XYZ file of C-alpha atoms in Angstrom:
762
model
C -7.599 10.086 37.134
C -7.252 6.683 35.022
C -5.722 7.376 31.922
C -8.024 6.968 28.895
C -7.599 4.114 26.477
C -8.916 3.799 22.431
C -7.235 2.898 19.158
C -7.628 5.487 16.092
C -8.659 1.797 14.063
C -9.019 -1.656 13.524
C -8.062 -4.341 11.210
C -11.158 -5.530 9.357
C -10.103 -8.028 7.244
C -11.070 -10.596 9.634
C -8.076 -13.064 11.294
C -8.237 -15.911 8.564
C -9.621 -13.119 6.293
C -12.898 -13.836 6.054
C -14.378 -10.349 4.823
C -12.573 -10.553 0.963
C -14.178 -13.896 0.800
C -17.018 -12.710 1.454
C -16.564 -10.166 -0.880
C -15.693 -12.197 -3.280
C -18.383 -14.406 -3.478
C -20.601 -11.467 -3.486
C -18.379 -10.262 -6.743
C -19.147 -13.696 -8.289
C -22.589 -13.880 -7.563
C -22.166 -16.611 -5.131
C -23.315 -14.841 -2.981
C -26.232 -11.911 -2.170
C -25.061 -8.702 -0.445
C -27.229 -9.574 2.386
C -25.565 -12.449 3.395
C -21.790 -9.795 2.430
C -23.794 -7.657 5.211
C -23.768 -10.416 8.061
C -20.217 -11.877 7.133
C -19.258 -7.898 7.587
C -21.825 -7.562 11.015
C -20.149 -10.490 12.471
C -16.572 -9.153 11.999
C -17.410 -6.150 13.327
C -19.061 -7.318 16.013
C -16.086 -9.814 16.588
C -13.934 -6.088 16.551
C -15.913 -4.299 19.095
C -15.451 -7.361 21.404
C -12.241 -7.930 21.433
C -11.082 -4.262 22.156
C -13.881 -4.632 24.795
C -12.039 -7.699 25.875
C -8.659 -6.180 25.966
C -10.206 -3.635 28.210
C -10.327 -0.621 25.248
C -12.538 2.236 27.257
C -14.204 2.612 24.263
C -14.999 0.841 20.813
C -14.484 2.846 17.461
C -17.319 2.466 14.454
C -16.536 3.620 11.365
C -12.999 2.153 10.189
C -14.729 -1.050 8.850
C -15.184 -0.536 4.437
C -16.551 -3.415 2.383
C -13.469 -1.747 -0.023
C -11.895 1.588 1.300
C -12.850 3.606 4.830
C -12.054 7.494 2.056
C -14.926 5.688 -0.618
C -17.095 5.210 2.433
C -16.814 9.356 3.098
C -16.656 9.417 -0.429
C -20.328 7.868 -0.235
C -21.644 9.362 3.049
C -21.058 12.633 1.357
C -22.796 11.447 -2.648
C -19.805 12.555 -3.900
C -21.043 9.696 -6.589
C -18.960 11.284 -10.443
C -21.775 11.235 -12.883
C -19.989 8.811 -14.923
C -21.607 6.570 -12.398
C -25.737 7.676 -12.604
C -27.398 9.904 -10.866
C -28.331 8.687 -7.334
C -31.319 9.943 -5.143
C -31.433 8.292 -2.157
C -29.800 6.235 -0.644
C -25.921 4.737 -2.541
C -26.430 1.440 -2.490
C -23.523 -1.434 -2.435
C -22.790 -1.828 -6.325
C -22.468 1.561 -6.677
C -19.956 2.319 -4.911
C -18.353 -1.077 -5.516
C -18.502 0.417 -9.362
C -16.381 3.234 -8.438
C -13.863 0.920 -7.187
C -13.727 -1.606 -9.631
C -15.394 -0.685 -12.854
C -18.348 -3.015 -11.704
C -20.695 -5.649 -9.377
C -23.493 -7.550 -9.626
C -25.820 -4.708 -11.027
C -25.159 -1.370 -12.925
C -23.241 -0.180 -15.904
C -19.730 -0.985 -15.790
C -18.039 2.396 -15.649
C -14.463 3.130 -15.460
C -12.822 3.107 -12.012
C -12.371 5.917 -9.964
C -8.353 6.310 -9.785
C -6.675 4.671 -6.436
C -3.665 5.617 -5.152
C -1.410 5.328 -1.830
C -2.767 6.661 1.126
C 0.451 9.072 2.643
C 2.981 6.885 2.995
C 1.887 3.409 3.171
C 0.856 0.846 0.819
C -2.906 1.405 1.081
C -4.525 2.187 -1.524
C -7.724 4.124 -1.005
C -9.968 5.398 -3.299
C -9.691 9.285 -4.754
C -12.690 11.388 -4.425
C -13.779 12.920 -8.105
C -14.103 16.786 -7.429
C -16.711 18.390 -9.679
C -17.477 22.181 -10.732
C -20.887 22.370 -9.484
C -20.485 19.748 -7.240
C -22.630 18.948 -3.996
C -22.696 17.639 -0.800
C -25.432 15.323 1.017
C -26.176 12.657 3.829
C -26.130 9.656 1.257
C -25.923 7.017 3.439
C -27.311 5.159 6.358
C -24.367 2.674 6.538
C -22.120 4.812 9.562
C -25.578 5.867 11.590
C -26.573 1.750 11.447
C -23.510 0.727 12.509
C -23.648 2.863 15.242
C -26.428 1.467 16.574
C -25.178 -2.477 15.921
C -22.475 -1.245 18.710
C -24.675 0.633 20.820
C -27.073 -2.313 20.686
C -24.345 -4.426 21.809
C -23.410 -3.201 24.788
C -20.478 -0.816 23.657
C -19.429 2.808 24.416
C -18.782 4.209 21.232
C -16.464 6.533 19.269
C -16.911 7.511 15.463
C -14.149 7.743 13.265
C -14.019 9.406 10.056
C -11.820 10.383 7.557
C -11.885 14.205 8.428
C -12.776 17.010 6.044
C -10.216 18.994 4.913
C -7.919 15.755 4.646
C -10.826 14.202 2.332
C -10.546 17.383 0.046
C -6.857 16.998 0.372
C -6.854 13.392 -0.854
C -9.575 14.036 -3.738
C -8.772 15.188 -7.166
C -9.856 18.021 -9.763
C -11.667 16.821 -12.471
C -13.418 20.193 -13.726
C -10.834 22.468 -15.501
C -9.482 25.164 -13.497
C -11.371 24.110 -10.312
C -10.305 25.172 -6.450
C -10.599 22.179 -4.567
C -10.823 24.530 -1.516
C -14.276 26.827 -3.109
C -16.019 22.952 -2.242
C -15.321 23.561 0.959
C -18.356 25.819 2.582
C -20.664 22.868 1.438
C -18.418 19.954 1.967
C -18.132 21.865 5.786
C -21.821 21.902 6.372
C -22.942 17.837 5.176
C -20.069 17.513 7.418
C -22.376 19.145 10.462
C -25.104 17.633 9.704
C -23.414 14.019 9.980
C -22.121 15.059 13.386
C -25.989 16.200 14.711
C -27.293 12.896 13.579
C -24.299 10.764 15.014
C -25.002 13.298 18.328
C -29.448 12.520 18.053
C -28.032 8.228 18.971
C -26.173 8.577 21.639
C -22.818 9.584 20.662
C -19.969 11.697 22.368
C -16.867 11.197 20.458
C -16.154 11.317 17.097
C -12.693 11.284 15.934
C -11.585 12.640 12.423
C -8.752 11.851 11.299
C -6.478 15.005 9.742
C -3.356 13.190 8.782
C -2.214 15.924 6.423
C -1.473 17.996 9.179
C 1.731 16.288 8.895
C 2.719 17.355 6.158
C 3.978 20.867 4.685
C 0.418 22.523 3.851
C 0.812 26.049 1.809
C -1.065 29.022 3.834
C -4.924 28.249 2.385
C -5.380 24.917 3.074
C -3.604 26.033 6.450
C -6.840 28.297 6.308
C -8.853 25.938 5.587
C -8.526 23.337 8.715
C -8.893 27.085 10.606
C -12.779 27.416 8.047
C -13.456 24.263 8.599
C -13.199 23.493 11.809
C -13.889 26.854 13.348
C -17.595 25.795 11.542
C -17.601 22.920 13.417
C -17.296 23.778 16.863
C -21.275 24.251 17.950
C -21.509 20.663 17.187
C -22.898 18.550 19.268
C -20.370 16.194 20.122
C -16.813 16.251 20.840
C -13.555 15.688 18.551
C -10.348 14.470 18.690
C -8.280 15.575 15.866
C -6.503 12.623 14.577
C -2.669 13.199 13.752
C -0.452 10.590 12.157
C 2.724 9.418 10.490
C 4.420 12.385 11.268
C 5.379 15.116 13.680
C 2.600 18.397 13.342
C 6.039 21.001 12.869
C 5.236 23.361 11.359
C 1.443 22.400 11.716
C 1.734 22.577 15.970
C 0.235 25.762 16.390
C -2.585 25.521 13.934
C -3.603 22.103 15.736
C -3.344 22.854 18.993
C -5.382 25.777 18.747
C -8.144 24.472 16.658
C -11.745 24.655 18.210
C -11.639 20.455 19.272
C -12.215 18.759 22.005
C -9.392 16.440 21.716
C -5.739 16.020 19.606
C -3.779 12.813 18.910
C 0.081 12.794 17.951
C 2.302 9.283 16.679
C 4.952 9.592 18.949
C 5.834 6.390 17.683
C 7.187 7.816 14.095
C 7.858 11.255 15.832
C 8.435 11.244 19.434
C 10.300 14.261 19.493
C 7.205 16.354 19.103
C 6.116 15.767 22.706
C 7.670 18.315 24.879
C 6.778 21.275 22.144
C 2.700 19.962 22.460
C 2.797 19.928 25.815
C 3.990 22.944 26.826
C 1.694 24.731 24.210
C -1.469 22.309 25.094
C -4.177 24.706 26.159
C -5.815 23.672 28.853
C -8.882 22.684 28.135
C -7.969 20.017 25.467
C -6.874 16.835 26.699
C -4.285 14.799 24.565
C -4.125 11.416 23.055
C -0.140 10.160 22.521
C -0.135 7.401 20.146
C 2.513 5.170 21.538
C 2.171 2.317 20.432
C 3.807 1.789 16.703
C 1.053 1.180 14.438
C 2.877 0.971 11.129
C 5.489 -2.422 12.590
C 4.944 -5.308 14.419
C 7.762 -4.727 16.723
C 6.606 -5.271 20.420
C 7.211 -2.298 22.372
C 9.367 -1.621 25.442
C 6.537 -0.970 28.288
C 8.850 0.156 30.636
C 10.511 2.214 28.483
C 7.473 3.697 26.871
C 6.118 4.715 30.367
C 9.189 6.217 31.570
C 8.971 8.872 28.439
C 5.578 9.409 29.045
C 5.758 9.968 32.481
C 5.515 13.935 31.676
C 2.746 14.048 30.260
C 0.833 12.156 33.230
C 2.088 14.446 35.429
C 0.610 17.229 33.427
C -2.541 16.161 32.194
C -3.600 13.571 34.766
C -7.563 13.331 33.484
C -6.898 14.817 29.882
C -4.401 12.218 28.988
C -5.501 9.544 26.187
C -3.390 6.675 25.002
C -4.162 4.485 21.565
C -1.350 3.260 19.308
C -0.143 5.455 16.670
C -2.533 4.924 13.981
C -5.261 2.821 12.534
C -4.703 -0.995 13.358
C -5.276 -1.570 9.485
C -2.012 -1.483 8.894
C -0.825 -4.697 10.623
C -1.896 -8.505 11.109
C -4.795 -9.173 13.424
C -4.094 -11.711 15.662
C -0.437 -13.236 16.702
C -2.175 -15.578 18.685
C -2.907 -17.049 15.240
C 0.896 -18.134 14.167
C 1.852 -21.724 15.193
C 5.018 -21.825 13.029
C 6.520 -19.116 13.981
C 9.645 -19.488 15.605
C 9.274 -19.269 18.977
C 11.885 -16.727 19.946
C 11.086 -14.387 16.374
C 7.344 -15.021 18.291
C 8.393 -12.955 21.287
C 9.922 -10.009 19.500
C 6.325 -9.422 17.972
C 2.768 -7.274 17.938
C 0.188 -7.687 16.151
C -3.064 -5.628 16.496
C -4.477 -7.527 18.874
C -1.548 -7.532 20.863
C -1.121 -4.025 20.538
C -4.489 -4.042 21.645
C -2.943 -5.442 24.925
C -0.062 -3.472 25.370
C -1.916 0.406 24.627
C -3.904 -1.114 28.309
C -0.935 -1.878 30.466
C 0.945 0.935 29.156
C -1.924 3.146 31.165
C -2.278 0.612 33.792
C 1.634 1.370 33.829
C 1.726 5.313 33.984
C -1.407 5.340 36.861
C 0.200 3.029 39.162
C -2.226 0.216 38.875
C -1.040 -2.671 36.982
C -2.483 -6.038 37.023
C -0.661 -9.528 37.426
C -1.217 -9.684 34.277
C 0.219 -6.774 33.442
C 3.267 -7.241 35.216
C 4.291 -10.482 33.337
C 3.114 -8.709 29.863
C 5.956 -6.618 30.763
C 8.750 -9.161 32.571
C 7.462 -10.507 29.240
C 8.311 -8.015 27.096
C 11.304 -6.830 28.938
C 12.646 -10.267 28.361
C 12.086 -10.928 24.405
C 14.052 -7.286 24.025
C 16.899 -8.255 25.636
C 17.338 -11.278 23.068
C 16.635 -9.805 20.200
C 19.626 -6.964 21.335
C 21.972 -9.627 21.507
C 20.595 -12.341 19.258
C 23.964 -13.579 17.010
C 20.864 -14.372 13.883
C 20.651 -10.371 13.600
C 24.559 -9.410 12.497
C 26.342 -10.713 9.128
C 30.421 -9.536 9.912
C 30.628 -10.306 5.505
C 26.929 -7.763 5.391
C 28.738 -5.005 6.494
C 32.051 -5.051 4.871
C 30.718 -5.796 1.049
C 28.029 -2.505 2.430
C 31.449 -0.770 3.587
C 33.269 -1.659 0.193
C 30.140 -0.327 -2.523
C 32.256 2.330 -4.505
C 30.848 5.284 -7.252
C 31.245 2.980 -10.119
C 28.680 0.242 -8.779
C 25.753 2.526 -9.091
C 26.189 3.598 -12.516
C 25.756 1.723 -15.409
C 28.233 1.648 -18.409
C 27.536 4.078 -20.853
C 24.023 6.996 -21.300
C 21.046 5.579 -22.534
C 21.347 6.393 -25.495
C 24.380 4.527 -26.642
C 22.419 1.838 -25.078
C 19.512 2.375 -26.784
C 21.758 1.680 -29.806
C 23.176 -1.325 -28.213
C 19.774 -2.692 -27.606
C 17.855 -2.022 -30.218
C 20.615 -3.970 -32.179
C 20.647 -7.299 -29.686
C 16.788 -7.323 -29.587
C 14.637 -5.839 -32.925
C 11.967 -5.084 -31.197
C 9.240 -3.479 -33.463
C 7.612 0.159 -33.154
C 4.989 0.217 -29.669
C 6.620 -2.974 -28.058
C 4.397 -5.185 -26.320
C 4.777 -6.588 -23.151
C 3.203 -7.133 -19.423
C 4.009 -6.908 -16.310
C 5.060 -10.157 -15.258
C 2.543 -11.986 -13.625
C -0.699 -14.496 -15.720
C -3.339 -15.337 -14.135
C -2.777 -17.562 -10.968
C -5.579 -19.930 -11.135
C -6.332 -22.123 -8.308
C -4.383 -25.011 -9.739
C -1.299 -22.997 -9.579
C -2.380 -22.451 -6.289
C -3.167 -26.158 -5.135
C 0.045 -27.545 -7.260
C 2.496 -24.949 -4.590
C -0.219 -25.312 -1.663
C 0.859 -28.972 -1.827
C 4.572 -28.932 -2.696
C 4.564 -26.204 0.977
C 2.541 -29.610 2.902
C 5.133 -31.956 1.451
C 2.242 -33.952 -0.788
C 4.393 -33.224 -3.883
C 8.213 -33.945 -4.700
C 10.568 -30.672 -5.495
C 11.148 -33.435 -9.250
C 7.067 -32.948 -9.115
C 6.484 -29.722 -8.330
C 9.326 -28.531 -10.705
C 7.362 -30.519 -13.734
C 4.489 -28.739 -13.355
C 5.795 -25.413 -12.583
C 7.189 -26.122 -16.297
C 4.447 -27.090 -17.807
C 2.365 -23.700 -16.546
C 5.347 -21.684 -17.765
C 5.468 -23.071 -21.026
C 1.563 -22.911 -21.000
C 2.237 -18.921 -20.316
C 4.929 -18.852 -23.383
C 2.842 -20.156 -25.695
C -0.219 -18.558 -25.225
C 1.783 -14.941 -25.441
C 3.165 -16.538 -28.696
C -0.522 -16.557 -30.100
C -1.724 -13.491 -28.918
C 1.083 -11.565 -30.544
C 3.364 -10.016 -27.381
C 7.070 -9.142 -28.423
C 8.511 -9.336 -25.721
C 7.231 -12.062 -23.002
C 7.307 -13.046 -19.720
C 7.122 -16.662 -18.117
C 3.895 -15.548 -16.263
C 5.428 -16.309 -12.377
C 2.793 -18.893 -12.039
C 5.910 -20.477 -9.191
C 5.380 -17.078 -6.389
C 3.098 -15.996 -4.147
C 3.871 -12.906 -3.708
C 5.584 -9.944 -5.999
C 7.630 -9.792 -2.107
C 6.994 -12.424 0.014
C 8.659 -14.856 -2.866
C 11.723 -13.283 -2.928
C 11.718 -13.281 0.786
C 11.813 -16.555 1.342
C 15.060 -16.787 -0.199
C 16.659 -13.963 1.218
C 18.225 -15.049 4.703
C 17.391 -12.105 7.570
C 13.638 -12.451 6.349
C 10.513 -14.216 8.146
C 6.902 -15.616 6.903
C 3.657 -15.997 9.133
C 1.259 -17.947 8.420
C -1.394 -15.590 8.814
C -0.062 -12.063 8.662
C -2.558 -10.575 6.174
C -2.669 -7.025 5.590
C -5.473 -5.288 3.579
C -3.303 -3.688 0.458
C -6.554 -2.628 -0.595
C -10.246 -3.502 -1.426
C -10.278 -7.471 -1.370
C -6.347 -8.068 -2.488
C -4.329 -8.842 0.969
C -0.560 -9.163 1.332
C 1.238 -11.218 3.797
C 4.698 -9.464 4.354
C 7.819 -10.889 5.464
C 9.667 -9.417 8.301
C 13.186 -8.246 8.135
C 14.823 -9.016 11.266
C 18.277 -9.592 10.488
C 21.374 -9.249 8.297
C 19.882 -9.903 3.999
C 21.951 -11.366 1.667
C 21.313 -14.399 -1.305
C 22.186 -17.604 -0.592
C 21.716 -18.852 -3.997
C 20.143 -17.653 -7.274
C 16.363 -16.943 -6.918
C 14.755 -17.091 -10.134
C 17.404 -18.092 -12.729
C 15.508 -21.535 -13.808
C 12.695 -20.343 -14.288
C 13.825 -17.220 -16.852
C 16.297 -19.932 -18.641
C 13.856 -22.648 -19.580
C 10.801 -19.829 -20.488
C 13.580 -18.565 -23.017
C 14.104 -21.848 -24.331
C 10.292 -21.972 -25.164
C 10.902 -19.169 -27.473
C 12.942 -17.259 -29.966
C 11.260 -13.826 -28.624
C 13.523 -11.948 -25.497
C 12.790 -13.422 -22.227
C 12.018 -10.841 -19.699
C 13.753 -11.547 -16.288
C 11.000 -10.524 -13.472
C 12.598 -9.360 -9.958
C 10.947 -7.347 -7.221
C 13.510 -4.335 -6.565
C 15.534 -2.754 -3.130
C 13.075 -0.597 -1.944
C 9.893 -2.174 -3.182
C 10.940 -5.431 -1.477
C 11.807 -3.115 1.783
C 8.228 -0.692 2.206
C 6.183 -3.620 1.494
C 8.080 -5.978 4.709
C 8.180 -5.601 7.868
C 11.221 -4.131 8.729
C 13.425 -4.124 11.697
C 13.976 -1.075 13.824
C 17.672 -1.738 15.039
C 20.001 0.057 11.921
C 18.731 2.634 9.496
C 16.575 1.490 6.739
C 18.368 3.443 3.763
C 21.043 0.330 5.719
C 19.051 -2.443 5.174
C 18.103 -1.392 1.277
C 21.170 -1.312 0.578
C 21.589 -5.350 2.063
C 18.490 -5.878 0.174
C 20.366 -4.353 -2.985
C 22.928 -6.481 -3.116
C 21.605 -9.557 -2.900
C 19.602 -8.454 -5.624
C 22.676 -7.097 -7.815
C 23.859 -10.859 -7.790
C 20.578 -12.064 -9.226
C 21.218 -9.602 -12.343
C 24.005 -10.340 -12.747
C 23.313 -13.943 -13.293
C 20.341 -13.659 -14.931
C 22.574 -12.172 -17.884
C 25.585 -14.192 -17.508
C 21.822 -17.346 -18.407
C 21.650 -14.975 -21.517
C 18.596 -12.802 -20.466
C 18.426 -9.728 -22.647
C 15.394 -7.900 -20.766
C 15.439 -7.786 -16.815
C 13.321 -5.871 -15.217
C 13.260 -3.948 -11.405
C 9.636 -3.822 -9.800
C 9.606 -1.051 -7.921
C 5.534 0.400 -7.636
C 7.126 1.376 -3.475
C 9.684 4.166 -4.553
C 6.863 7.329 -4.455
C 5.391 5.866 -1.292
C 8.685 5.375 0.267
C 8.826 9.592 -0.164
C 8.592 10.865 3.179
C 5.785 13.387 4.151
C 7.757 16.450 4.723
C 9.768 18.168 1.601
C 12.829 18.848 3.913
C 13.395 15.235 3.720
C 13.092 14.176 0.663
C 16.332 14.381 -0.613
C 18.390 12.802 1.486
C 15.894 9.609 1.025
C 16.061 9.950 -3.131
C 19.118 9.862 -2.712
C 19.712 6.181 -1.146
C 16.250 4.778 -2.706
C 18.346 5.363 -6.007
C 21.367 4.627 -5.481
C 19.622 1.368 -4.353
C 17.790 0.456 -7.248
C 20.986 1.381 -9.188
C 23.337 -1.199 -6.936
C 20.972 -3.639 -8.125
C 20.649 -3.095 -12.013
C 23.806 -1.122 -13.258
C 25.845 -4.407 -12.825
C 24.779 -5.973 -16.606
C 26.430 -4.516 -20.382
C 25.036 -2.251 -22.708
C 23.145 -4.708 -24.930
C 21.738 -5.780 -21.390
C 17.505 -3.946 -21.409
C 16.725 -2.117 -17.670
C 13.446 -2.094 -16.436
C 11.543 -0.669 -14.072
C 7.639 -0.620 -12.929
C 5.665 1.791 -10.841
C 2.017 2.245 -10.089
C -0.263 4.203 -8.487
C 1.402 6.486 -7.724
C 1.415 10.663 -8.369
C 5.499 10.885 -9.241
C 5.780 15.261 -10.344
C 7.261 15.357 -7.235
C 10.236 12.643 -8.175
C 11.111 12.567 -11.504
C 13.819 13.744 -11.435
C 14.736 10.659 -9.449
C 12.820 8.558 -11.686
C 15.579 9.687 -14.444
C 18.342 9.617 -12.002
C 17.762 5.500 -11.682
C 18.241 5.045 -15.058
C 16.180 2.295 -16.344
C 16.120 1.708 -20.481
C 12.089 0.970 -19.591
C 9.488 2.414 -17.056
C 6.260 1.153 -16.977
C 3.957 2.700 -15.632
C -0.367 3.356 -14.689
C -1.687 5.815 -16.359
C -4.763 3.760 -17.349
C -7.436 4.864 -14.836
C -5.762 8.751 -14.733
C -6.014 9.228 -18.851
C -1.942 9.502 -19.076
C -2.594 12.225 -16.699
C 0.566 10.795 -15.501
C 2.769 11.658 -18.575
C 2.806 15.342 -17.727
C 5.301 15.134 -15.697
C 7.454 12.597 -18.031
C 6.774 15.466 -20.661
C 7.183 18.544 -19.134
C 10.826 16.892 -17.527
C 11.572 16.043 -21.075
C 11.854 12.262 -19.664
C 14.949 10.578 -21.889
C 14.398 6.963 -21.153
C 11.255 4.690 -22.750
C 8.344 4.496 -21.266
C 5.183 2.352 -21.386
C 2.394 4.092 -20.393
C -0.684 1.105 -19.596
C -3.441 1.108 -21.190
C -5.198 -1.896 -19.431
C -5.980 -1.356 -15.562
C -5.881 -5.103 -14.393
C -7.712 -3.720 -10.922
C -10.933 -4.074 -13.580
C -12.696 -6.634 -14.376
C -13.609 -4.563 -17.507
C -12.126 -5.366 -20.917
C -11.014 -2.901 -22.834
C -11.550 -2.554 -26.616
C -8.645 -1.701 -28.963
C -10.426 2.013 -29.922
C -10.060 2.831 -26.129
C -6.845 1.667 -26.033
C -5.041 3.505 -29.459
C -7.162 6.828 -28.128
C -5.096 6.744 -24.694
C -1.542 5.408 -26.759
C -2.411 8.214 -29.340
C -2.051 10.876 -26.215
C 0.628 9.375 -24.610
C 2.291 9.938 -28.305
C 1.124 13.919 -28.152
C 3.415 14.288 -25.501
C 6.316 11.343 -25.769
C 8.070 10.561 -28.391
C 6.354 7.392 -30.141
C 9.579 5.435 -30.719
C 10.497 5.559 -27.444
C 6.531 3.976 -26.408
C 5.986 0.554 -24.887
C 2.279 -0.714 -25.188
C 1.503 -2.848 -22.359
C -1.021 -3.387 -19.038
C -0.500 -0.972 -16.323
C 0.406 -3.862 -13.563
C 0.222 -7.642 -13.235
C -2.273 -9.947 -14.498
C -2.056 -12.598 -11.775
C -5.571 -11.727 -9.868
C -7.344 -12.062 -13.605
C -8.641 -14.418 -14.948
C -8.283 -15.714 -18.747
C -11.059 -15.091 -19.814
C -11.005 -11.772 -19.311
C -6.525 -11.313 -19.684
C -6.769 -13.177 -23.047
C -9.516 -10.412 -24.888
C -7.372 -7.381 -23.188
C -4.031 -8.397 -24.625
C -5.331 -9.387 -28.387
C -7.186 -6.041 -28.273
C -3.740 -4.240 -26.788
C -2.050 -6.202 -29.480
C -4.516 -5.337 -32.686
C -4.014 -1.612 -31.026
C -0.256 -1.797 -31.189
C -0.438 -2.629 -35.118
C -2.694 0.004 -35.349
C -0.481 2.616 -33.934
C 2.574 1.201 -36.208
C 1.078 1.580 -39.144
C -0.377 5.410 -38.530
C 3.471 5.685 -36.613
C 5.717 4.017 -39.068
């Protein structure tokens, strides 16, 4: 029998980021809801057609979202936090957008929902808020309308939804003492209604995403899976439980025992689990194999995969499906849009559209029904992979030798924080509650135009340099006017905090249209790390040096850390990630040394991805944390005691890694706490964190402007947890996505709040 081909999800942003532009146009009032709906429908139809054109047996419906798929489920369930008002009927666009960003074209502004990383990816989801007495109901027609759209277009439909237990696992209790699992029965009952509605609409298969199954689950959560799916087994649809991002491990028996029609497993992240799954798979259950990597962009070795899956094909035959390992949300849309990429490197890659072709060809190969197009694709992949293995562009002996020479002294500051703090206070002379920002300032259209013209060759290097200096001078002057204690140069020259550095490091390559959704309308273009990493020349020194010349205050130099450069790139898969990270750390170490030599007294090395990189299984944590912390230390420990090292982390839970954060030994860490009402500081308080902290008091992902009293109140809460003399006042992230009309009054309120705090705590 033939092997069925599907995908767990497809990128929704559009090949040219059309969704981003449509959503932001609506937010700005430049278009109406009807126009946004039309663009959403156009993109959905294009993506469904791409799946059918590739030869998939069904299209996936339910993976589309105007902001976030977890938020979609929250609105579908009517799980709307009380501060957004009582919603009796359909949850509308603007309610969901206010949940996501605090403001929408209609409705009163309110504090946005917390946002954090989706498992160990760089995708951010909106955290469901759970309250005592929480009720659920079918509160949105959108999913059912999209099913009808796909059916009207003639497509066979499989619906994809975040599963009930994972949705609850991702949520946060907002009522003291609330056990999230106390809500499970009511939640599952509403899921039952959803499945019944889908069955009435003619849907046969529903994919319930349960990636929580690849994590360490407490026994009560394991029982929750059993309870939930036994309650759903009477649903009049076939259920495919999808696990991904890792191995089922000790949850294997649990997953295989669920009374569902099928199970999906991730063979890209955990190929070793296949034999055990095959041995224990019940005879009435089909198996979906995530054989093609849905999170990286390297071309698949189709013949090797077919060999690895031959036993599964022989044993399962009519019960075998193949797919990418996870939703293709995490990779760019279409490699065919890359017209400037080096041809050899391009031949090594596959984006979402090409991965559809790969899974179809893999199925044909397993079935022994290859077409001419399949054979051409298989031969092309084999040739490209051989060329990649043999390429001289990848390995550099000098990099290998330098890595081998690293010793313990290279990763340790000269003295402990208490001694360094004395030297730094003497040099910097900062007040109590010093104010600063995270680094970037608004990226205006003028700035983007200058960068674009320079990249196109329409602007000379000297003219570009002059324009960037004008922007830096303006930003430094504005900060002086506001009264910020530690200014930054504003990063006008930087397109992205990762891409900017990757463009100046050997071993990195870049795409034109390799956009991936990070959150909401925010898209990033991750670099491709294909070879050994080195720094040919200084990357940031001249900009920081110029900015320092404009002020007597200590100018903060800004770098992206080694772990974040690694995590937010598509990383080579031919050597351990730790090795690649150490190469990046050595390149940054040289930059840190040059900044210090240029007189920069404060250097920030951002590591927002440190927590994101934490393996999903606790048994693997320490190995990762050891090399991740070492890489940060390797980049930072080159400086003298009087040079202050900052780091920044955001949108992550720190409780699990607080010891590792302390081991990084940054003099100051800035974190996001505005959306969590300073809850994140509990981990630092409980640990008795010894160094300085800047808890973010200004939510830069919302257009709302925090007032002085709000900021003072947050910092008073912070001072109840940590000594006032070790607290900084700052936004929770960079300001590049905001406009000056929002930034200046917000920062003015922040500076005024710091003055109030100084008087109160003097």
